[in-house]
């Protein structure tokens, strides 16, 4: 039987016990969760709600936007701009930051999001999600600029994602472990299903897009070759492979039963650090994974230590079960070891 602890009660009790969820942050998390509820309704309607297919526009990275990318972005902006908890927002789907309009009070937080991750899965009815990251606006200047957002991931005040799958589940960290809440559609509320989520340190499952094998750097190729060699190879065990092509779904599986997820740099676009975005995808997922006892690097360093230089910066990503991420990171750091 699931508990009957709602998201609101969870946040209130955390605040009471540890005092680290200020009122503005609690409001922010509740508003994001409410927006995710609305996105989930649109995702569920699919063709019946006329929300599938492309929007006929491109985002700042030159990717074709789906209708649901645009709808989800609008839902998150509308829900968050009036509450007085935010100074500004940044989104994977917007060229520049969205400063809270003057008619509303300005709060002390900055919200970043990938409104609908796994866009290629929208029309084929496979799990997709919303990823978000929360930073504090440092300094007391009145204005907000892009520079205010350029903080390393270790400074995040909270992060989470909502997965729209067979169940709609919100996964959250405020820097004090990871909790999961499933949307109870009859009640319309988020109900706590798991607290103190832990990723096993060892795994026999990896997630990577194998079609890019010929483009990988040698350390990634070595790591995957060794996994594929199975029992007879240097790892002495057989590995299984999964690739959903929705980071939220791959990370959710890893939080549930362990595994390693990799979207490494590759030679297709050598000048780009990777495919995934540091601020909207890698940092929030790294925060969640570390809070669940896992590890997240770009092959060379901890993702959350990277000092961002621009908002839409890309990054190579390796995250999940600690011992596996440590191994593949070691192959990058000392290729001959
Ligand atoms: P998106 O934010 O445009 O949906 O792109 C990010 C997604 C990740 O969710 C997923 O891991 C990756 O892109 C899949 O990429 P690929 O299609 O190259 O395998
Ligand atoms: Mg994405």
Short mmCIF file of N, CA and C and ligand atoms in Angstrom, two decimals, residues 92 114 116-118 131 277 281, ligand 2:
data_model
loop_
_atom_site.label_atom_id
_atom_site.label_comp_id
_atom_site.label_asym_id
_atom_site.label_seq_id
_atom_site.Cartn_x
_atom_site.Cartn_y
_atom_site.Cartn_z
N UNK A 92 15.60 25.17 -22.33
CA UNK A 92 16.23 24.60 -23.52
C UNK A 92 15.54 25.09 -24.79
N UNK A 114 14.27 21.77 -19.04
CA UNK A 114 14.05 21.17 -20.35
C UNK A 114 12.58 20.77 -20.29
N UNK A 116 10.30 19.43 -22.19
CA UNK A 116 9.88 18.07 -22.56
C UNK A 116 11.08 17.32 -23.13
N UNK A 117 11.70 16.53 -22.28
CA UNK A 117 12.89 15.78 -22.69
C UNK A 117 12.47 14.49 -23.37
N UNK A 118 13.23 14.14 -24.41
CA UNK A 118 12.93 12.91 -25.16
C UNK A 118 11.95 13.19 -26.28
N UNK A 131 12.53 18.14 -17.05
CA UNK A 131 13.67 18.18 -16.12
C UNK A 131 13.83 19.63 -15.64
N UNK A 277 22.60 18.98 -22.75
CA UNK A 277 22.85 20.33 -22.25
C UNK A 277 23.20 20.31 -20.77
N UNK A 281 19.89 19.56 -18.46
CA UNK A 281 19.81 18.09 -18.39
C UNK A 281 20.87 17.51 -17.46
MG1 LIG B 2 16.28 17.12 -23.36
#
